């Protein structure tokens, strides 16, 4: 090994070790001399966050008490409006309280650190706002307009582009929904472009009843009107006007579709639709009217239904199927050829140029 390189390595290790030990010694001396101050500052940080939590609990309790009180004094729409404003105030207070707590925590470590941190936060925050402030500002501004325009309130059942549910809370930046299955849906306010509010005003519950062509349509309509009128009188707390049978809505391939409409109270349309279907079904069962349904008819083979005991005989084949009588081939007797003048000669040998053997050759 090169002695110069080895000396450089040893010098690096010695210097590093000496610097580490010196810094460790300085840290221990600082802790020995300022341990009480550090404990005091740590206790101050814990106390600041504890007070911030108490303030948030107080604000939450105050807003909840206000909402409960207004539910007893105001109408349903007005109480929902108050609930929306209270949830907005709670959200804004959370941001404000914890921002002040963060500044107080920085103040525990000296004004110089506060200035440095604020400078760093300002520089980094400027870059962050340059990229993301557009969506943030859009969410906040859209949320404020939705609340001030009273598009929906806490407790309303709404539908947006991608979600359907009951509004649980509205914040500065997001809206909290609770779906029918119990899922919590958090939607940025800036992404809400269209809202369908099922809670505002009355709603019309509609059903379509399919009947068969064989049934008397006028009698079916009269029977439906009677059954639905009884249902409407028995459920006045759900409907605003009695159900109306509009008449034939469509003539299908195998059904006559009759539509029914009923003006109901908010959020009661699904319950009323199920109740009207049940009332019509029970009325059909009492009168013996069948609903059309797909049917399959099977026909057995003809021979199984009416077998023919005397089948017709098969026609005999024609002796002259092509209009001419074939000539039979000639018959030959044993030992005869076509021409009696022909003799048995060795044709192969004659063709090869050899003479037949004579008696002398034999």
Tab-separated table of C-alpha atoms in Angstrom:
chain	number	residue	atom	x	y	z
A	1	UNK	CA	0.000	0.000	0.000
A	2	UNK	CA	1.180	3.495	-0.741
A	3	UNK	CA	2.407	5.041	2.525
A	4	UNK	CA	1.137	8.476	1.438
A	5	UNK	CA	-2.405	7.148	0.821
A	6	UNK	CA	-2.361	5.220	4.104
A	7	UNK	CA	-1.340	8.356	5.958
A	8	UNK	CA	-4.167	10.340	4.347
A	9	UNK	CA	-6.701	7.707	5.421
A	10	UNK	CA	-5.453	7.669	8.978
A	11	UNK	CA	-5.514	11.482	9.108
A	12	UNK	CA	-9.135	11.493	7.822
A	13	UNK	CA	-10.247	8.954	10.425
A	14	UNK	CA	-8.457	10.776	13.250
A	15	UNK	CA	-9.907	14.138	12.225
A	16	UNK	CA	-13.430	12.738	11.876
A	17	UNK	CA	-13.270	11.017	15.225
A	18	UNK	CA	-11.927	14.114	16.935
A	19	UNK	CA	-14.666	16.325	15.442
A	20	UNK	CA	-17.400	13.864	16.403
A	21	UNK	CA	-16.144	13.624	19.960
A	22	UNK	CA	-15.834	17.393	20.219
A	23	UNK	CA	-19.419	17.934	19.026
A	24	UNK	CA	-20.709	15.212	21.321
A	25	UNK	CA	-18.876	16.798	24.228
A	26	UNK	CA	-20.369	20.181	23.347
A	27	UNK	CA	-23.886	18.681	23.150
A	28	UNK	CA	-23.495	17.053	26.533
A	29	UNK	CA	-22.215	20.296	28.037
A	30	UNK	CA	-25.164	22.185	26.472
A	31	UNK	CA	-27.631	19.683	27.893
A	32	UNK	CA	-25.949	19.890	31.295
A	33	UNK	CA	-26.100	23.680	31.348
A	34	UNK	CA	-29.553	24.118	29.655
A	35	UNK	CA	-31.497	20.974	30.519
A	36	UNK	CA	-33.921	22.893	32.699
A	37	UNK	CA	-34.610	25.405	29.934
A	38	UNK	CA	-35.258	22.609	27.435
A	39	UNK	CA	-37.701	20.934	29.811
A	40	UNK	CA	-39.472	24.247	30.315
A	41	UNK	CA	-39.773	24.831	26.568
A	42	UNK	CA	-40.993	21.282	26.014
A	43	UNK	CA	-43.597	21.777	28.726
A	44	UNK	CA	-44.589	25.040	27.024
A	45	UNK	CA	-45.081	23.243	23.687
A	46	UNK	CA	-47.256	20.583	25.338
A	47	UNK	CA	-49.250	23.281	27.136
A	48	UNK	CA	-49.792	25.211	23.886
A	49	UNK	CA	-51.191	22.192	22.042
A	50	UNK	CA	-53.256	21.250	25.096
A	51	UNK	CA	-54.804	24.722	25.139
A	52	UNK	CA	-55.401	24.533	21.382
A	53	UNK	CA	-57.258	21.266	21.898
A	54	UNK	CA	-59.354	22.791	24.688
A	55	UNK	CA	-60.227	25.759	22.478
A	56	UNK	CA	-61.298	23.415	19.659
A	57	UNK	CA	-63.427	21.349	22.058
A	58	UNK	CA	-65.063	24.542	23.318
A	59	UNK	CA	-65.801	25.703	19.787
A	60	UNK	CA	-67.203	22.282	18.844
A	61	UNK	CA	-69.393	22.196	21.952
A	62	UNK	CA	-70.623	25.734	21.312
A	63	UNK	CA	-71.502	25.036	17.689
A	64	UNK	CA	-73.195	21.731	18.576
A	65	UNK	CA	-75.275	23.411	21.273
A	66	UNK	CA	-76.251	26.152	18.851
A	67	UNK	CA	-77.354	23.593	16.248
A	68	UNK	CA	-79.426	21.628	18.781
A	69	UNK	CA	-81.068	24.798	20.066
A	70	UNK	CA	-81.962	26.010	16.579
A	71	UNK	CA	-83.516	22.659	15.663
A	72	UNK	CA	-86.157	23.295	18.332
A	73	UNK	CA	-86.780	26.952	17.517
A	74	UNK	CA	-86.415	27.192	13.734
A	75	UNK	CA	-87.947	25.379	10.804
A	76	UNK	CA	-86.244	22.399	9.232
A	77	UNK	CA	-84.770	24.387	6.339
A	78	UNK	CA	-83.546	27.179	8.621
A	79	UNK	CA	-82.005	24.730	11.085
A	80	UNK	CA	-80.117	23.021	8.260
A	81	UNK	CA	-78.839	26.403	7.154
A	82	UNK	CA	-77.564	27.084	10.674
A	83	UNK	CA	-75.939	23.635	10.810
A	84	UNK	CA	-74.082	24.400	7.600
A	85	UNK	CA	-72.767	27.720	8.946
A	86	UNK	CA	-71.732	26.122	12.234
A	87	UNK	CA	-69.732	23.389	10.481
A	88	UNK	CA	-68.074	26.061	8.335
A	89	UNK	CA	-67.161	28.104	11.433
A	90	UNK	CA	-65.764	24.989	13.095
A	91	UNK	CA	-63.580	24.260	10.056
A	92	UNK	CA	-62.274	27.823	9.819
A	93	UNK	CA	-61.582	27.928	13.561
A	94	UNK	CA	-59.556	24.723	13.353
A	95	UNK	CA	-57.218	26.237	10.760
A	96	UNK	CA	-56.867	29.481	12.732
A	97	UNK	CA	-56.289	27.903	16.160
A	98	UNK	CA	-53.623	25.471	15.024
A	99	UNK	CA	-51.824	28.126	12.967
A	100	UNK	CA	-51.578	30.352	16.038
A	101	UNK	CA	-50.431	27.371	18.110
A	102	UNK	CA	-47.693	26.661	15.567
A	103	UNK	CA	-46.434	30.259	15.811
A	104	UNK	CA	-46.429	30.076	19.626
A	105	UNK	CA	-44.438	26.846	19.529
A	106	UNK	CA	-41.840	28.485	17.305
A	107	UNK	CA	-41.693	31.400	19.754
A	108	UNK	CA	-40.544	29.004	22.478
A	109	UNK	CA	-37.238	28.568	20.647
A	110	UNK	CA	-36.415	32.256	20.208
A	111	UNK	CA	-37.245	35.035	17.797
A	112	UNK	CA	-34.339	34.156	15.524
A	113	UNK	CA	-35.730	30.680	14.892
A	114	UNK	CA	-39.194	32.105	14.257
A	115	UNK	CA	-37.805	34.467	11.663
A	116	UNK	CA	-35.799	31.723	9.980
A	117	UNK	CA	-38.745	29.343	9.917
A	118	UNK	CA	-41.134	31.963	8.618
A	119	UNK	CA	-38.613	32.907	5.940
A	120	UNK	CA	-38.243	29.266	4.911
A	121	UNK	CA	-41.991	28.707	5.005
A	122	UNK	CA	-42.516	31.858	2.982
A	123	UNK	CA	-40.036	30.880	0.293
A	124	UNK	CA	-41.173	27.270	0.047
A	125	UNK	CA	-44.807	28.285	0.445
A	126	UNK	CA	-44.457	30.733	-2.425
A	127	UNK	CA	-43.327	27.936	-4.703
A	128	UNK	CA	-46.054	25.620	-3.388
A	129	UNK	CA	-48.743	28.238	-3.864
A	130	UNK	CA	-47.439	28.831	-7.361
A	131	UNK	CA	-48.216	25.223	-8.251
A	132	UNK	CA	-51.174	24.332	-6.064
A	133	UNK	CA	-52.822	27.525	-4.896
A	134	UNK	CA	-55.076	27.617	-7.914
A	135	UNK	CA	-56.943	24.456	-6.877
A	136	UNK	CA	-56.884	25.486	-3.206
A	137	UNK	CA	-58.362	28.911	-3.918
A	138	UNK	CA	-60.890	27.342	-6.270
A	139	UNK	CA	-62.035	24.901	-3.570
A	140	UNK	CA	-62.373	27.618	-0.942
A	141	UNK	CA	-64.150	30.135	-3.181
A	142	UNK	CA	-66.514	27.491	-4.567
A	143	UNK	CA	-67.343	26.296	-1.060
A	144	UNK	CA	-68.129	29.839	0.094
A	145	UNK	CA	-70.420	30.448	-2.893
A	146	UNK	CA	-72.236	27.138	-2.373
A	147	UNK	CA	-72.880	28.021	1.268
A	148	UNK	CA	-73.927	31.631	0.682
A	149	UNK	CA	-76.158	30.646	-2.242
A	150	UNK	CA	-77.687	27.917	-0.068
A	151	UNK	CA	-77.283	25.249	-2.706
A	152	UNK	CA	-77.396	22.536	-0.037
A	153	UNK	CA	-77.214	22.285	3.728
A	154	UNK	CA	-76.184	19.766	6.330
A	155	UNK	CA	-78.692	16.896	6.285
A	156	UNK	CA	-79.678	17.296	2.620
A	157	UNK	CA	-79.595	14.268	0.349
A	158	UNK	CA	-77.719	15.365	-2.779
A	159	UNK	CA	-76.094	13.936	-5.877
A	160	UNK	CA	-72.944	15.277	-7.484
A	161	UNK	CA	-71.064	14.071	-10.541
A	162	UNK	CA	-69.547	11.050	-8.811
A	163	UNK	CA	-71.290	10.628	-5.453
A	164	UNK	CA	-74.722	10.391	-3.838
A	165	UNK	CA	-75.334	10.782	-0.125
A	166	UNK	CA	-76.401	12.876	2.847
A	167	UNK	CA	-74.385	15.997	3.639
A	168	UNK	CA	-72.665	15.545	7.007
A	169	UNK	CA	-70.518	18.684	7.102
A	170	UNK	CA	-69.237	21.475	4.901
A	171	UNK	CA	-65.715	22.838	5.337
A	172	UNK	CA	-63.764	25.571	3.641
A	173	UNK	CA	-62.221	23.212	1.125
A	174	UNK	CA	-64.223	19.951	1.120
A	175	UNK	CA	-67.742	18.603	1.642
A	176	UNK	CA	-68.447	15.418	3.613
A	177	UNK	CA	-71.154	13.042	2.384
A	178	UNK	CA	-72.470	9.807	3.878
A	179	UNK	CA	-73.733	7.263	1.336
A	180	UNK	CA	-76.674	4.907	1.854
A	181	UNK	CA	-74.231	2.055	2.584
A	182	UNK	CA	-72.502	4.086	5.304
A	183	UNK	CA	-69.398	5.110	3.356
A	184	UNK	CA	-68.015	8.588	4.018
A	185	UNK	CA	-67.293	10.483	0.813
A	186	UNK	CA	-65.020	13.554	0.859
A	187	UNK	CA	-65.413	15.805	-2.177
A	188	UNK	CA	-63.290	18.912	-2.924
A	189	UNK	CA	-65.618	21.844	-3.390
A	190	UNK	CA	-63.876	22.912	-6.580
A	191	UNK	CA	-64.781	19.632	-8.303
A	192	UNK	CA	-68.535	20.071	-7.715
A	193	UNK	CA	-70.021	21.447	-10.921
A	194	UNK	CA	-73.592	20.166	-10.670
A	195	UNK	CA	-75.713	19.339	-7.620
A	196	UNK	CA	-79.076	17.558	-7.502
A	197	UNK	CA	-80.799	18.227	-4.185
A	198	UNK	CA	-83.469	15.629	-3.444
A	199	UNK	CA	-84.502	17.281	-0.173
A	200	UNK	CA	-85.730	20.663	-1.390
A	201	UNK	CA	-89.418	20.888	-2.312
A	202	UNK	CA	-91.798	18.065	-3.116
A	203	UNK	CA	-91.031	15.041	-5.210
A	204	UNK	CA	-93.103	12.869	-7.554
A	205	UNK	CA	-93.043	9.121	-7.020
A	206	UNK	CA	-93.755	7.205	-10.229
A	207	UNK	CA	-94.219	3.511	-10.976
A	208	UNK	CA	-95.086	1.537	-14.111
A	209	UNK	CA	-97.324	-1.550	-13.847
A	210	UNK	CA	-97.203	-4.110	-16.671
A	211	UNK	CA	-100.487	-5.911	-17.449
A	212	UNK	CA	-101.424	-8.581	-19.969
A	213	UNK	CA	-103.212	-7.950	-23.252
A	214	UNK	CA	-105.831	-10.570	-22.314
A	215	UNK	CA	-107.004	-8.515	-19.301
A	216	UNK	CA	-109.684	-5.806	-19.509
A	217	UNK	CA	-107.573	-2.656	-19.296
A	218	UNK	CA	-110.422	-0.414	-18.113
A	219	UNK	CA	-111.285	-2.757	-15.273
A	220	UNK	CA	-107.606	-3.034	-14.354
A	221	UNK	CA	-107.262	0.765	-14.233
A	222	UNK	CA	-110.401	1.076	-12.078
A	223	UNK	CA	-109.107	-1.592	-9.707
A	224	UNK	CA	-105.699	0.161	-9.476
A	225	UNK	CA	-107.344	3.514	-8.702
A	226	UNK	CA	-109.338	1.931	-5.884
A	227	UNK	CA	-106.299	0.157	-4.372
A	228	UNK	CA	-104.028	3.209	-4.627
A	229	UNK	CA	-106.665	5.509	-3.136
A	230	UNK	CA	-106.871	3.223	-0.088
A	231	UNK	CA	-103.077	3.262	0.181
A	232	UNK	CA	-102.971	7.057	-0.064
A	233	UNK	CA	-105.594	7.555	2.648
A	234	UNK	CA	-103.699	5.196	4.953
A	235	UNK	CA	-100.339	6.985	4.449
A	236	UNK	CA	-101.164	10.663	4.577
A	237	UNK	CA	-97.946	11.354	6.496
A	238	UNK	CA	-95.907	10.373	3.417
A	239	UNK	CA	-97.798	11.944	0.519
A	240	UNK	CA	-99.076	15.388	-0.390
A	241	UNK	CA	-101.575	14.338	-3.073
A	242	UNK	CA	-103.350	11.028	-3.670
A	243	UNK	CA	-101.860	8.721	-6.349
A	244	UNK	CA	-103.132	9.258	-9.882
A	245	UNK	CA	-103.321	6.540	-12.543
A	246	UNK	CA	-102.180	8.334	-15.671
A	247	UNK	CA	-103.245	5.600	-18.086
A	248	UNK	CA	-101.471	3.477	-20.667
A	249	UNK	CA	-97.861	4.545	-20.890
A	250	UNK	CA	-96.683	2.092	-23.561
A	251	UNK	CA	-97.813	-0.922	-25.578
A	252	UNK	CA	-95.032	-3.487	-25.403
A	253	UNK	CA	-94.576	-6.741	-27.249
A	254	UNK	CA	-96.446	-8.708	-24.568
A	255	UNK	CA	-97.454	-6.093	-21.955
A	256	UNK	CA	-99.678	-3.070	-21.517
A	257	UNK	CA	-97.752	-0.618	-19.310
A	258	UNK	CA	-99.829	1.628	-17.027
A	259	UNK	CA	-98.093	4.489	-15.204
A	260	UNK	CA	-98.942	5.892	-11.763
A	261	UNK	CA	-97.743	9.186	-10.210
A	262	UNK	CA	-97.986	10.565	-6.678
A	263	UNK	CA	-96.671	13.828	-5.208
A	264	UNK	CA	-94.884	12.989	-1.961
A	265	UNK	CA	-92.972	14.754	0.771
A	266	UNK	CA	-89.195	15.176	0.516
A	267	UNK	CA	-87.149	11.988	0.828
A	268	UNK	CA	-90.285	9.807	0.861
A	269	UNK	CA	-90.443	8.954	-2.831
A	270	UNK	CA	-88.724	5.573	-2.574
A	271	UNK	CA	-90.890	4.439	0.328
A	272	UNK	CA	-94.070	5.486	-1.459
A	273	UNK	CA	-93.032	3.763	-4.682
A	274	UNK	CA	-92.469	0.490	-2.830
A	275	UNK	CA	-95.807	0.867	-1.033
A	276	UNK	CA	-97.758	1.502	-4.253
A	277	UNK	CA	-96.239	-1.554	-5.910
A	278	UNK	CA	-97.231	-3.691	-2.941
A	279	UNK	CA	-100.791	-2.303	-2.967
A	280	UNK	CA	-101.205	-3.051	-6.686
A	281	UNK	CA	-99.752	-6.558	-6.274
A	282	UNK	CA	-102.154	-7.393	-3.435
A	283	UNK	CA	-105.112	-6.032	-5.409
A	284	UNK	CA	-104.171	-8.149	-8.432
A	285	UNK	CA	-103.905	-11.228	-6.236
A	286	UNK	CA	-107.368	-10.654	-4.762
A	287	UNK	CA	-108.974	-10.244	-8.194
A	288	UNK	CA	-107.047	-13.121	-9.788
A	289	UNK	CA	-105.301	-10.895	-12.339
A	290	UNK	CA	-101.998	-12.287	-13.531
A	291	UNK	CA	-98.932	-10.263	-14.371
A	292	UNK	CA	-97.443	-11.056	-17.802
A	293	UNK	CA	-94.333	-13.177	-17.709
A	294	UNK	CA	-92.335	-15.099	-20.321
A	295	UNK	CA	-93.820	-18.492	-21.174
A	296	UNK	CA	-92.541	-21.489	-23.135
A	297	UNK	CA	-94.818	-23.928	-24.988
A	298	UNK	CA	-93.412	-27.323	-26.025
A	299	UNK	CA	-95.109	-29.463	-28.737
A	300	UNK	CA	-94.374	-33.266	-28.798
A	301	UNK	CA	-93.533	-35.078	-32.026
A	302	UNK	CA	-96.463	-35.797	-34.378
A	303	UNK	CA	-96.029	-39.572	-34.283
A	304	UNK	CA	-96.344	-39.567	-30.524
A	305	UNK	CA	-99.570	-37.557	-30.662
A	306	UNK	CA	-101.337	-39.495	-33.537
A	307	UNK	CA	-99.381	-42.530	-34.691
A	308	UNK	CA	-100.344	-43.909	-38.140
A	309	UNK	CA	-101.215	-47.625	-37.790
A	310	UNK	CA	-101.177	-48.326	-41.569
A	311	UNK	CA	-98.277	-46.555	-43.128
A	312	UNK	CA	-98.418	-46.165	-46.891
A	313	UNK	CA	-96.299	-48.769	-48.761
A	314	UNK	CA	-93.155	-47.492	-50.323
A	315	UNK	CA	-93.427	-47.063	-54.119
A	316	UNK	CA	-91.742	-49.759	-56.213
A	317	UNK	CA	-88.763	-48.576	-58.239
A	318	UNK	CA	-89.486	-47.958	-61.900
A	319	UNK	CA	-88.079	-50.618	-64.256
A	320	UNK	CA	-86.941	-47.920	-66.655
A	321	UNK	CA	-85.829	-45.065	-64.478
A	322	UNK	CA	-84.128	-43.231	-67.322
A	323	UNK	CA	-86.565	-44.051	-70.147
A	324	UNK	CA	-84.536	-46.840	-71.784
A	325	UNK	CA	-84.045	-50.574	-71.238
A	326	UNK	CA	-80.423	-51.666	-70.863
A	327	UNK	CA	-79.272	-54.536	-73.129
A	328	UNK	CA	-77.970	-57.556	-71.237
A	329	UNK	CA	-74.383	-58.517	-71.674
A	330	UNK	CA	-73.712	-61.589	-73.902
A	331	UNK	CA	-73.296	-64.911	-72.147
A	332	UNK	CA	-70.474	-67.265	-73.101
A	333	UNK	CA	-70.134	-70.964	-72.717
A	334	UNK	CA	-67.125	-72.433	-71.008
A	335	UNK	CA	-64.165	-72.795	-73.320
A	336	UNK	CA	-65.440	-70.401	-75.969
A	337	UNK	CA	-64.137	-66.979	-76.986
A	338	UNK	CA	-65.756	-64.078	-78.717
A	339	UNK	CA	-64.518	-65.361	-82.113
A	340	UNK	CA	-64.290	-69.107	-82.769
A	341	UNK	CA	-61.725	-68.566	-85.570
A	342	UNK	CA	-59.129	-67.296	-83.109
A	343	UNK	CA	-56.477	-69.801	-82.143
A	344	UNK	CA	-54.273	-69.974	-79.174
A	345	UNK	CA	-50.944	-68.677	-80.488
A	346	UNK	CA	-47.976	-67.447	-78.514
A	347	UNK	CA	-48.387	-63.792	-79.428
A	348	UNK	CA	-45.650	-62.683	-77.139
A	349	UNK	CA	-43.057	-64.857	-78.787
A	350	UNK	CA	-44.169	-63.837	-82.283
A	351	UNK	CA	-43.844	-60.248	-81.341
A	352	UNK	CA	-40.294	-60.880	-80.105
A	353	UNK	CA	-39.246	-62.436	-83.495
A	354	UNK	CA	-38.799	-66.046	-82.264
A	355	UNK	CA	-40.230	-68.955	-84.291
A	356	UNK	CA	-42.356	-71.517	-82.558
A	357	UNK	CA	-40.515	-74.701	-81.694
A	358	UNK	CA	-40.608	-77.516	-84.255
A	359	UNK	CA	-40.581	-81.258	-83.865
A	360	UNK	CA	-36.898	-81.426	-84.735
A	361	UNK	CA	-36.021	-79.007	-81.951
A	362	UNK	CA	-37.891	-81.103	-79.532
